[in-house]
Short mmCIF file of C-alpha atoms (C1' of nucleotides) in Angstrom, two decimals:
data_model
loop_
_atom_site.label_atom_id
_atom_site.label_comp_id
_atom_site.label_asym_id
_atom_site.label_seq_id
_atom_site.Cartn_x
_atom_site.Cartn_y
_atom_site.Cartn_z
CA UNK A 225 43.52 -75.57 58.52
CA UNK A 226 42.38 -72.28 57.28
CA UNK A 227 42.87 -69.22 59.11
CA UNK A 228 40.07 -67.47 60.55
CA UNK A 229 37.78 -64.86 58.52
CA UNK A 230 35.88 -61.90 59.35
CA UNK A 231 33.18 -60.91 56.95
CA UNK A 232 32.38 -57.86 56.49
CA UNK A 233 29.73 -57.65 53.81
CA UNK A 234 31.73 -56.78 50.77
CA UNK A 235 34.96 -56.73 52.84
CA UNK A 236 36.35 -60.24 54.03
CA UNK A 237 39.16 -60.29 56.41
CA UNK A 238 41.74 -62.78 57.18
CA UNK A 239 43.13 -63.16 60.53
CA UNK A 240 46.90 -62.96 60.43
CA UNK A 241 47.69 -63.21 64.57
CA UNK A 242 45.79 -62.39 67.70
CA UNK A 243 44.49 -58.54 66.73
CA UNK A 244 45.94 -58.27 63.34
CA UNK A 245 43.20 -58.73 60.73
CA UNK A 246 43.89 -58.26 56.59
CA UNK A 247 42.42 -57.66 53.62
CA UNK A 248 44.39 -59.70 51.23
CA UNK A 249 45.77 -57.52 48.00
CA UNK A 250 43.08 -58.16 44.95
CA UNK A 251 42.53 -56.02 41.50
CA UNK A 252 44.12 -52.66 41.70
CA UNK A 253 44.93 -52.70 45.23
CA UNK A 254 48.71 -51.60 45.66
CA UNK A 255 49.19 -53.47 48.70
CA UNK A 256 47.28 -55.40 51.16
CA UNK A 257 45.46 -53.83 54.37
CA UNK A 258 45.19 -54.24 58.25
CA UNK A 259 43.18 -53.57 60.71
CA UNK A 260 44.56 -53.84 64.24
CA UNK A 261 41.52 -55.11 66.72
CA UNK A 262 40.13 -57.24 69.13
CA UNK A 263 37.30 -59.05 67.50
CA UNK A 264 34.52 -56.89 69.94
CA UNK A 265 36.52 -53.80 68.18
CA UNK A 266 36.74 -54.82 64.74
CA UNK A 267 32.65 -55.54 64.64
CA UNK A 268 32.45 -51.98 65.48
CA UNK A 269 34.72 -51.01 62.81
CA UNK A 270 32.76 -53.14 60.49
CA UNK A 271 29.68 -51.11 61.23
CA UNK A 272 30.34 -47.90 59.18
CA UNK A 273 32.64 -47.25 56.03
CA UNK A 274 36.39 -47.80 57.52
CA UNK A 275 36.85 -51.14 56.04
CA UNK A 276 35.76 -49.92 52.96
CA UNK A 277 37.95 -46.61 53.00
CA UNK A 278 40.48 -48.95 54.15
CA UNK A 279 40.63 -50.57 51.29
CA UNK A 280 40.32 -47.60 49.00
CA UNK A 281 43.52 -46.05 50.63
CA UNK A 282 45.69 -48.95 49.44
CA UNK A 283 45.16 -47.52 45.72
CA UNK A 284 46.81 -44.68 46.55
CA UNK A 285 50.41 -44.53 44.46
CA UNK A 286 53.38 -45.70 46.63
CA UNK A 287 51.40 -47.01 49.35
CA UNK A 288 54.11 -49.07 51.27
CA UNK A 289 53.72 -52.40 53.10
CA UNK A 290 50.06 -51.95 53.83
CA UNK A 291 47.19 -49.66 54.93
CA UNK A 292 46.71 -49.68 58.28
CA UNK A 293 43.63 -48.94 60.90
CA UNK A 294 44.10 -48.56 64.59
CA UNK A 295 42.05 -49.88 66.99
CA UNK A 296 39.94 -46.92 67.74
CA UNK A 297 39.16 -46.51 63.81
CA UNK A 298 35.98 -44.85 61.73
CA UNK A 299 35.16 -43.43 58.75
CA UNK A 300 36.14 -40.15 57.94
CA UNK A 301 36.70 -37.94 54.92
CA UNK A 302 38.19 -40.54 52.32
CA UNK A 303 40.81 -42.14 54.51
CA UNK A 304 39.43 -43.27 58.12
CA UNK A 305 40.23 -41.74 61.14
CA UNK A 306 42.48 -43.65 62.78
CA UNK A 307 44.49 -44.78 59.43
CA UNK A 308 48.12 -45.14 58.88
CA UNK A 309 49.30 -45.01 55.26
CA UNK A 310 53.07 -44.36 53.93
CA UNK A 311 53.03 -43.32 50.53
CA UNK A 312 56.70 -43.50 48.45
CA UNK A 313 58.44 -40.10 49.14
CA UNK A 314 59.76 -39.85 45.27
CA UNK A 315 57.26 -42.07 43.89
CA UNK A 316 54.17 -42.42 46.01
CA UNK A 317 51.94 -39.36 46.29
CA UNK A 318 50.69 -36.93 49.35
CA UNK A 319 47.14 -36.77 49.76
CA UNK A 320 45.24 -34.02 52.23
CA UNK A 321 41.95 -36.32 52.91
CA UNK A 322 44.76 -39.01 54.56
CA UNK A 323 45.93 -36.15 56.89
CA UNK A 324 42.32 -34.65 57.96
CA UNK A 325 40.75 -31.56 57.64
CA UNK A 326 42.05 -30.35 61.38
CA UNK A 327 45.82 -30.36 60.41
CA UNK A 328 47.78 -31.16 63.37
CA UNK A 329 44.74 -31.64 65.89
CA UNK A 330 46.67 -33.53 68.97
CA UNK A 331 46.81 -33.22 72.31
CA UNK A 332 49.31 -32.28 75.10
CA UNK A 333 49.51 -33.13 78.99
CA UNK A 334 50.66 -31.19 81.57
CA UNK A 335 52.15 -32.19 84.52
CA UNK A 336 51.37 -30.37 88.21
CA UNK A 337 53.04 -31.58 91.79
CA UNK A 338 49.11 -31.00 93.12
CA UNK A 339 47.47 -33.80 94.27
CA UNK A 340 43.68 -34.47 93.93
CA UNK A 341 43.03 -33.33 97.62
CA UNK A 342 44.60 -30.01 96.43
CA UNK A 343 41.80 -29.80 94.13
CA UNK A 344 38.65 -30.84 96.05
CA UNK A 345 36.52 -28.75 96.63
CA UNK A 346 37.86 -25.98 94.21
CA UNK A 347 36.60 -27.70 91.34
CA UNK A 348 33.61 -24.93 90.55
CA UNK A 349 36.00 -22.10 90.50
CA UNK A 350 38.22 -23.78 88.58
CA UNK A 351 36.34 -24.99 85.79
CA UNK A 352 34.61 -21.60 85.75
CA UNK A 353 37.65 -19.72 85.56
CA UNK A 354 39.35 -21.82 82.90
CA UNK A 355 35.93 -21.63 80.61
CA UNK A 356 35.72 -17.66 81.13
CA UNK A 357 39.66 -17.17 80.32
CA UNK A 358 40.36 -19.87 77.65
CA UNK A 359 38.06 -19.18 74.46
CA UNK A 360 36.42 -21.94 73.07
CA UNK A 361 33.37 -23.06 70.77
CA UNK A 362 32.93 -22.06 67.11
CA UNK A 363 33.76 -19.15 65.06
CA UNK A 364 36.69 -16.27 66.60
CA UNK A 365 38.41 -14.88 69.79
CA UNK A 366 41.68 -16.27 70.48
CA UNK A 367 44.45 -15.97 73.99
CA UNK A 368 46.30 -13.04 71.19
CA UNK A 369 44.53 -11.09 69.20
CA UNK A 370 47.16 -10.87 65.96
CA UNK A 371 47.55 -9.39 62.89
CA UNK A 372 48.54 -11.57 59.45
CA UNK A 373 51.91 -10.69 60.29
CA UNK A 374 51.67 -12.68 63.77
CA UNK A 375 50.16 -15.69 62.13
CA UNK A 376 52.86 -15.59 59.57
CA UNK A 377 55.67 -15.80 62.06
CA UNK A 378 53.55 -18.33 63.79
CA UNK A 379 53.63 -19.93 60.30
CA UNK A 380 56.84 -20.11 59.98
CA UNK A 381 58.29 -20.48 63.53
CA UNK A 382 55.89 -22.55 65.61
CA UNK A 383 56.46 -22.63 69.37
CA UNK A 384 59.59 -20.84 68.60
CA UNK A 385 57.63 -17.72 68.09
CA UNK A 386 55.84 -18.19 71.26
CA UNK A 387 59.01 -18.25 73.43
CA UNK A 388 60.59 -15.19 71.91
CA UNK A 389 56.83 -13.70 72.92
CA UNK A 390 56.92 -15.03 76.50
CA UNK A 391 53.96 -17.43 76.21
CA UNK A 392 56.74 -20.59 76.20
CA UNK A 393 59.88 -21.78 78.17
CA UNK A 394 62.66 -23.89 76.53
CA UNK A 395 61.50 -27.09 77.67
CA UNK A 396 57.83 -26.41 75.96
CA UNK A 397 59.78 -26.53 73.35
CA UNK A 398 62.27 -29.63 74.25
CA UNK A 399 58.76 -31.53 75.10
CA UNK A 400 57.28 -31.20 72.04
CA UNK A 401 57.52 -33.43 68.89
CA UNK A 402 59.93 -31.23 66.61
CA UNK A 403 60.96 -29.47 69.23
CA UNK A 404 57.48 -27.70 68.16
CA UNK A 405 59.38 -26.32 64.98
CA UNK A 406 58.24 -28.17 62.15
CA UNK A 407 61.03 -28.14 59.33
CA UNK A 408 59.92 -27.45 55.57
CA UNK A 409 56.78 -24.72 56.79
CA UNK A 410 56.36 -22.64 54.12
CA UNK A 411 53.51 -19.97 55.40
CA UNK A 412 53.54 -17.91 51.08
CA UNK A 413 51.98 -21.59 50.53
CA UNK A 414 48.84 -20.61 53.00
CA UNK A 415 46.52 -19.07 51.34
CA UNK A 416 45.32 -15.11 52.37
CA UNK A 417 41.51 -16.76 53.57
CA UNK A 418 43.24 -19.18 56.08
CA UNK A 419 45.58 -16.65 57.62
CA UNK A 420 42.57 -14.20 58.07
CA UNK A 421 40.41 -17.27 59.61
CA UNK A 422 43.74 -17.77 61.90
CA UNK A 423 44.06 -14.10 62.89
CA UNK A 424 41.55 -14.58 66.23
CA UNK A 425 42.10 -17.92 67.16
CA UNK A 426 45.55 -18.15 68.31
CA UNK A 427 44.71 -19.83 72.01
CA UNK A 428 41.40 -21.46 71.42
CA UNK A 429 39.79 -24.57 72.18
CA UNK A 430 37.66 -24.97 68.73
CA UNK A 431 34.46 -27.08 69.40
CA UNK A 432 33.46 -30.90 69.08
CA UNK A 433 35.45 -33.04 70.82
CA UNK A 434 38.42 -30.31 71.65
CA UNK A 435 38.65 -29.92 75.27
CA UNK A 436 40.42 -29.02 78.11
CA UNK A 437 40.66 -30.91 81.22
CA UNK A 438 41.76 -31.36 84.73
CA UNK A 439 42.44 -35.04 85.56
CA UNK A 440 43.72 -37.17 88.38
CA UNK A 441 46.12 -39.73 87.88
CA UNK A 442 44.20 -42.98 89.35
CA UNK A 443 46.92 -45.88 88.30
CA UNK A 444 50.56 -46.20 87.32
CA UNK A 445 50.73 -49.44 85.74
CA UNK A 446 54.74 -49.04 84.81
CA UNK A 447 56.52 -47.16 87.71
CA UNK A 448 59.91 -46.99 85.75
CA UNK A 449 58.26 -45.48 82.66
CA UNK A 450 55.90 -43.29 85.01
CA UNK A 451 58.75 -42.03 87.27
CA UNK A 452 60.54 -41.05 83.59
CA UNK A 453 57.50 -39.21 82.85
CA UNK A 454 56.92 -37.38 86.21
CA UNK A 455 53.73 -39.44 86.72
CA UNK A 456 52.45 -40.52 89.93
CA UNK A 457 49.02 -41.66 91.59
CA UNK A 458 46.78 -39.00 92.82
CA UNK A 459 48.31 -36.11 90.89
CA UNK A 460 47.31 -33.78 89.37
CA UNK A 461 47.71 -33.34 85.68
CA UNK A 462 46.15 -31.31 82.71
CA UNK A 463 45.23 -32.46 79.37
CA UNK A 464 44.68 -30.07 76.16
CA UNK A 465 43.14 -31.32 73.00
CA UNK A 466 42.63 -28.91 70.25
CA UNK A 467 43.91 -27.79 66.61
CA UNK A 468 44.28 -25.75 64.03
CA UNK A 469 41.03 -24.37 64.09
CA UNK A 470 39.80 -22.80 60.73
CA UNK A 471 43.29 -21.76 59.39
CA UNK A 472 43.59 -25.51 59.07
CA UNK A 473 40.21 -26.39 57.86
CA UNK A 474 40.61 -23.62 55.18
CA UNK A 475 44.21 -24.98 54.38
CA UNK A 476 43.01 -28.52 53.89
CA UNK A 477 40.12 -27.61 51.63
CA UNK A 478 41.88 -25.09 49.54
CA UNK A 479 44.45 -27.81 48.57
CA UNK A 480 41.93 -30.65 48.31
CA UNK A 481 39.82 -28.04 45.79
CA UNK A 482 43.62 -27.51 43.38
CA UNK A 483 44.84 -30.81 43.70
CA UNK A 484 40.78 -32.23 42.02
CA UNK A 485 41.64 -29.63 39.48
CA UNK A 486 45.43 -30.27 38.85
CA UNK A 487 45.85 -33.83 38.88
CA UNK A 488 42.26 -35.09 37.45
CA UNK A 489 44.34 -38.12 35.69
CA UNK A 490 45.38 -39.50 38.99
CA UNK A 491 41.86 -38.70 40.81
CA UNK A 492 40.14 -40.94 37.95
CA UNK A 493 42.20 -43.87 38.90
CA UNK A 494 41.58 -43.35 42.80
CA UNK A 495 38.12 -45.04 43.93
CA UNK A 496 37.18 -42.23 45.89
CA UNK A 497 37.09 -38.94 44.79
CA UNK A 498 38.11 -37.93 48.96
CA UNK A 499 41.57 -39.60 48.57
CA UNK A 500 42.29 -36.58 46.32
CA UNK A 501 46.32 -37.17 45.78
CA UNK A 502 49.39 -34.86 44.74
CA UNK A 503 51.67 -37.12 43.17
CA UNK A 504 55.13 -37.07 45.46
CA UNK A 505 57.27 -34.88 42.91
CA UNK A 506 55.03 -32.35 41.77
CA UNK A 507 54.59 -28.86 42.38
CA UNK A 508 51.37 -28.67 44.06
CA UNK A 509 53.20 -31.76 46.41
CA UNK A 510 56.12 -29.40 48.07
CA UNK A 511 53.34 -26.37 47.84
CA UNK A 512 50.66 -28.80 50.04
CA UNK A 513 53.82 -29.97 52.47
CA UNK A 514 54.82 -26.54 53.08
CA UNK A 515 51.35 -25.49 53.94
CA UNK A 516 50.14 -28.37 55.86
CA UNK A 517 53.89 -27.95 57.98
CA UNK A 518 52.92 -24.17 58.75
CA UNK A 519 49.46 -25.33 59.61
CA UNK A 520 51.15 -27.81 62.10
CA UNK A 521 53.21 -24.69 63.49
CA UNK A 522 49.82 -23.14 64.12
CA UNK A 523 48.27 -25.32 65.94
CA UNK A 524 51.37 -25.99 68.14
CA UNK A 525 51.05 -22.50 68.92
CA UNK A 526 47.46 -22.89 69.79
CA UNK A 527 48.11 -25.40 72.12
CA UNK A 528 51.13 -23.39 73.78
CA UNK A 529 48.74 -20.27 74.46
CA UNK A 530 45.91 -22.38 75.71
CA UNK A 531 48.42 -23.80 78.14
CA UNK A 532 49.94 -20.99 79.42
CA UNK A 533 46.42 -19.30 80.11
CA UNK A 534 45.83 -22.44 81.77
CA UNK A 535 48.81 -21.64 83.77
CA UNK A 536 47.82 -18.08 84.58
CA UNK A 537 44.77 -19.57 85.43
CA UNK A 538 46.34 -21.87 88.22
CA UNK A 539 48.28 -18.88 89.37
CA UNK A 540 45.32 -17.27 90.21
CA UNK A 541 42.98 -20.23 91.90
CA UNK A 542 45.56 -21.64 93.99
CA UNK A 543 47.33 -18.08 94.72
CA UNK A 544 51.21 -19.10 93.51
CA UNK A 545 53.35 -19.21 90.60
CA UNK A 546 52.71 -21.93 87.92
CA UNK A 547 56.52 -22.92 88.35
CA UNK A 548 56.16 -23.65 91.95
CA UNK A 549 53.01 -25.96 91.03
CA UNK A 550 55.15 -27.74 88.74
CA UNK A 551 53.38 -26.91 85.54
CA UNK A 552 55.82 -28.65 82.86
CA UNK A 553 54.72 -30.08 79.40
CA UNK A 554 54.96 -33.46 79.73
CA UNK A 555 54.61 -33.86 76.12
CA UNK A 556 52.33 -33.15 72.92
CA UNK A 557 51.53 -35.70 70.44
CA UNK A 558 50.25 -34.87 66.67
CA UNK A 559 47.45 -36.54 65.49
CA UNK A 560 46.83 -35.48 61.71
CA UNK A 561 50.01 -35.27 59.98
CA UNK A 562 51.82 -36.38 57.29
CA UNK A 563 55.61 -36.34 57.53
CA UNK A 564 58.57 -37.27 55.74
CA UNK A 565 60.37 -40.21 57.19
CA UNK A 566 62.98 -42.74 56.96
CA UNK A 567 61.48 -46.27 57.40
CA UNK A 568 63.27 -49.56 56.92
CA UNK A 569 61.09 -51.53 54.62
CA UNK A 570 62.20 -55.35 53.45
CA UNK A 571 65.50 -54.40 54.70
CA UNK A 572 65.93 -51.02 52.44
CA UNK A 573 65.70 -47.40 53.73
CA UNK A 574 62.79 -45.33 52.38
CA UNK A 575 61.90 -41.87 52.44
CA UNK A 576 57.97 -41.96 53.11
CA UNK A 577 55.38 -39.67 53.73
CA UNK A 578 53.81 -41.26 56.74
CA UNK A 579 50.22 -40.23 56.75
CA UNK A 580 48.96 -40.29 60.34
CA UNK A 581 45.07 -39.45 60.34
CA UNK A 582 43.84 -40.07 63.95
CA UNK A 583 46.94 -42.22 64.83
CA UNK A 584 49.81 -40.78 66.92
CA UNK A 585 53.31 -41.37 66.50
CA UNK A 586 54.70 -43.86 69.04
CA UNK A 587 58.36 -44.02 68.82
CA UNK A 588 60.01 -46.75 71.21
CA UNK A 589 62.67 -46.40 73.05
CA UNK A 590 66.32 -45.14 71.67
CA UNK A 591 64.87 -43.49 68.65
CA UNK A 592 67.04 -40.36 68.31
CA UNK A 593 63.69 -38.61 67.56
CA UNK A 594 62.41 -39.26 71.01
CA UNK A 595 63.02 -36.23 73.58
CA UNK A 596 66.23 -37.30 75.49
CA UNK A 597 64.64 -37.05 78.95
CA UNK A 598 62.54 -39.76 77.49
CA UNK A 599 64.97 -41.46 75.30
CA UNK A 600 65.70 -44.45 77.54
CA UNK A 601 62.02 -45.49 78.11
CA UNK A 602 60.48 -44.15 75.00
CA UNK A 603 58.20 -41.29 73.43
CA UNK A 604 55.09 -40.54 75.69
CA UNK A 605 51.68 -41.31 73.81
CA UNK A 606 48.63 -39.56 75.32
CA UNK A 607 45.20 -41.17 74.56
CA UNK A 608 42.16 -39.37 75.40
CA UNK A 609 38.96 -40.93 76.46
CA UNK A 610 35.90 -39.76 76.91
CA UNK A 611 34.28 -37.37 79.64
CA UNK A 612 33.59 -40.72 82.07
CA UNK A 613 36.11 -42.70 81.10
CA UNK A 614 39.57 -41.06 81.62
CA UNK A 615 42.47 -41.20 79.47
CA UNK A 616 45.64 -43.12 79.24
CA UNK A 617 49.55 -42.41 79.07
CA UNK A 618 51.13 -45.29 77.02
CA UNK A 619 54.90 -45.27 75.71
CA UNK A 620 55.68 -45.91 71.90
CA UNK A 621 56.34 -49.75 72.22
CA UNK A 622 58.96 -51.95 70.95
CA UNK A 623 57.17 -53.16 67.89
CA UNK A 624 55.63 -49.81 66.30
CA UNK A 625 58.85 -49.44 63.83
CA UNK A 626 57.67 -53.09 62.43
CA UNK A 627 53.99 -52.92 62.74
CA UNK A 628 52.65 -49.38 62.21
CA UNK A 629 55.29 -47.16 61.06
CA UNK A 630 56.26 -46.12 64.41
CA UNK A 631 52.17 -45.15 65.83
CA UNK A 632 49.46 -46.24 67.65
CA UNK A 633 45.84 -45.17 68.77
CA UNK A 634 44.60 -41.62 69.17
CA UNK A 635 41.58 -42.30 71.75
CA UNK A 636 38.36 -44.03 71.88
CA UNK A 637 36.93 -43.33 68.63
CA UNK A 638 33.01 -42.41 67.77
CA UNK A 639 30.90 -45.09 68.13
CA UNK A 640 28.18 -43.00 67.01
CA UNK A 641 27.19 -39.78 65.04
CA UNK A 642 26.67 -36.46 66.25
CA UNK A 643 23.12 -36.29 64.88
CA UNK A 644 22.12 -39.57 66.63
CA UNK A 645 24.15 -38.73 70.00
CA UNK A 646 21.71 -35.57 70.10
CA UNK A 647 18.51 -38.05 69.65
CA UNK A 648 20.00 -40.45 72.73
CA UNK A 649 21.30 -37.91 74.72
CA UNK A 650 20.12 -34.77 76.74
CA UNK A 651 23.27 -32.44 77.65
CA UNK A 652 21.87 -30.93 80.99
CA UNK A 653 21.21 -35.33 82.02
CA UNK A 654 25.13 -36.07 81.02
CA UNK A 655 26.43 -33.00 82.73
CA UNK A 656 24.14 -34.22 85.91
CA UNK A 657 25.72 -37.91 85.54
CA UNK A 658 28.98 -36.69 85.60
CA UNK A 659 28.75 -34.57 88.34
CA UNK A 660 27.80 -37.60 90.40
CA UNK A 661 31.18 -39.22 89.34
CA UNK A 662 32.81 -35.86 90.93
CA UNK A 663 33.19 -34.83 87.24
CA UNK A 664 32.27 -30.81 86.49
CA UNK A 665 31.62 -30.11 83.19
CA UNK A 666 31.17 -26.65 81.65
CA UNK A 667 30.36 -26.50 77.73
CA UNK A 668 29.21 -23.45 75.47
CA UNK A 669 25.95 -25.44 74.38
CA UNK A 670 24.30 -28.45 76.21
CA UNK A 671 24.30 -30.06 72.42
CA UNK A 672 28.24 -30.09 72.77
CA UNK A 673 27.90 -31.87 75.76
CA UNK A 674 25.02 -34.55 74.18
CA UNK A 675 27.53 -35.14 71.29
CA UNK A 676 30.33 -35.85 73.34
CA UNK A 677 28.38 -38.39 76.09
CA UNK A 678 30.67 -40.85 77.46
CA UNK A 679 28.04 -43.32 75.83
CA UNK A 680 28.90 -42.41 72.08
CA UNK A 681 32.81 -43.68 72.30
CA UNK A 682 34.36 -46.87 72.14
CA UNK A 683 35.69 -48.65 75.10
CA UNK A 684 39.02 -46.72 75.56
CA UNK A 685 40.36 -49.38 77.85
CA UNK A 686 39.93 -52.07 74.93
CA UNK A 687 41.46 -49.93 72.48
CA UNK A 688 44.65 -49.65 74.59
CA UNK A 689 44.62 -53.29 75.34
CA UNK A 690 45.24 -54.13 71.93
CA UNK A 691 47.75 -51.05 71.51
CA UNK A 692 49.41 -52.86 74.73
CA UNK A 693 49.31 -56.64 73.20
CA UNK A 694 50.79 -55.47 70.37
CA UNK A 695 53.67 -53.65 71.51
CA UNK A 696 52.86 -50.72 69.60
CA UNK A 697 52.14 -48.46 72.71
CA UNK A 698 52.42 -49.63 76.34
CA UNK A 699 50.28 -48.94 78.93
CA UNK A 700 51.96 -46.43 81.42
CA UNK A 701 49.34 -44.76 83.48
CA UNK A 702 45.84 -43.73 83.64
CA UNK A 703 43.81 -40.63 84.67
CA UNK A 704 40.00 -40.00 85.48
CA UNK A 705 38.37 -36.19 84.71
CA UNK A 706 37.96 -33.89 87.35
CA UNK A 707 37.10 -30.22 85.27
CA UNK A 708 36.26 -30.60 82.24
CA UNK A 709 35.61 -27.42 79.44
CA UNK A 710 34.61 -27.95 75.90
CA UNK A 711 33.93 -26.16 73.18
"C1'" DA B 41 36.88 -30.95 62.55
"C1'" DT B 42 34.72 -26.38 60.34
"C1'" DG B 43 32.93 -18.26 60.02
"C1'" DT B 44 28.49 -26.22 62.36
"C1'" DT B 45 25.05 -26.60 54.14
"C1'" DC B 46 30.51 -25.79 48.65
#
DNA sequence: ATGTTC
């Protein structure tokens, strides 16, 4: 009996067990690679360069266990979106392409004590007011117009800065990874150009797949965990998806160029220039880590300011203080980061740069880094789906540390390019179709709506089914959109 | 993703 295989052109995968596929180690690969997917998802994943990129990622120095692709994986810059790579923090490397251009792109979910009935009939006013008050789209304009000093304070202190300035309450920090302040942030390693780009973007959604969405909880699958997360059916919640804007993009670009110049030897041994990496222990590795951590703080403050402004919008539309509407942060998850973490590898404790690019940390119950309020049930994981499908709340599963360095998927994953989406869809039609489903969408341009049409995304149900079955992120609740503001 | 084509 031989294991079933999946033939994807120049890459052949062997099935290890249900939903686990392996590209065996050969040639210059430093480890095998694994894809966590159903056959249907693997079929989609094999339609672009994801598998080649995943195999290439195993050439990165110090790659540990396997390079891993999540069920929502698709091709990205050098390293797949939906990829997890843990590289030894002493003898390995750190790679900006394995973090992603949008450093700490992520999502946060805010609870409310409103129900769908409270919001029904006010959708138009709500979506118009959110659109008018929360900056979105490409270019400048944020909730806070800041100078360079403010940007540096944000880079250094993260959400702590927002707390001091009255844009946050202590609970907001408690319900964010690292309590909203990344250790090891070094603003002096972020270029002047990046800081300049960040000055007028603090508190802005940006463009592309970023959004602000009012949703209703349609299902709670796990009532015990749902209760711990404060979620119940028909409740209104708010989802905020954005990142570090031009500042993070500039930072990624700055370090890619510097690494390409200063570490040519390593670059030439890699199968793809886009995987450019700084060797662990080098000055550039330390500098990039300091700059990336600072950009992570910037993105957290960005989401915090969008949340703060959303609370103000609700106050005006529903005419009462946000505290009375129970608008508390449930949790904030990062999608594009690298982090020094200690993991057990074949019985040994190892310090690793865990790169999660389009992947979510999903720590299980009992882990000390899960906020106290959720420690008994596990870390909340938020999986945004498309405007027509809704989203999921999961909790970190008991097998995540063994299988994925404590990670799971981050979304539905794109099925087609933005260019193809604009050929296949027209924004106005998509908007009308969504309206027929009682979903109110407002965007800067019709093109954005076409690019983000529900049909351009993979089946989020199938992505979550795989995560749940593997025990890396377990299904807790499901939501459906009510109002959506896109960039 | 992105002052949307270094």
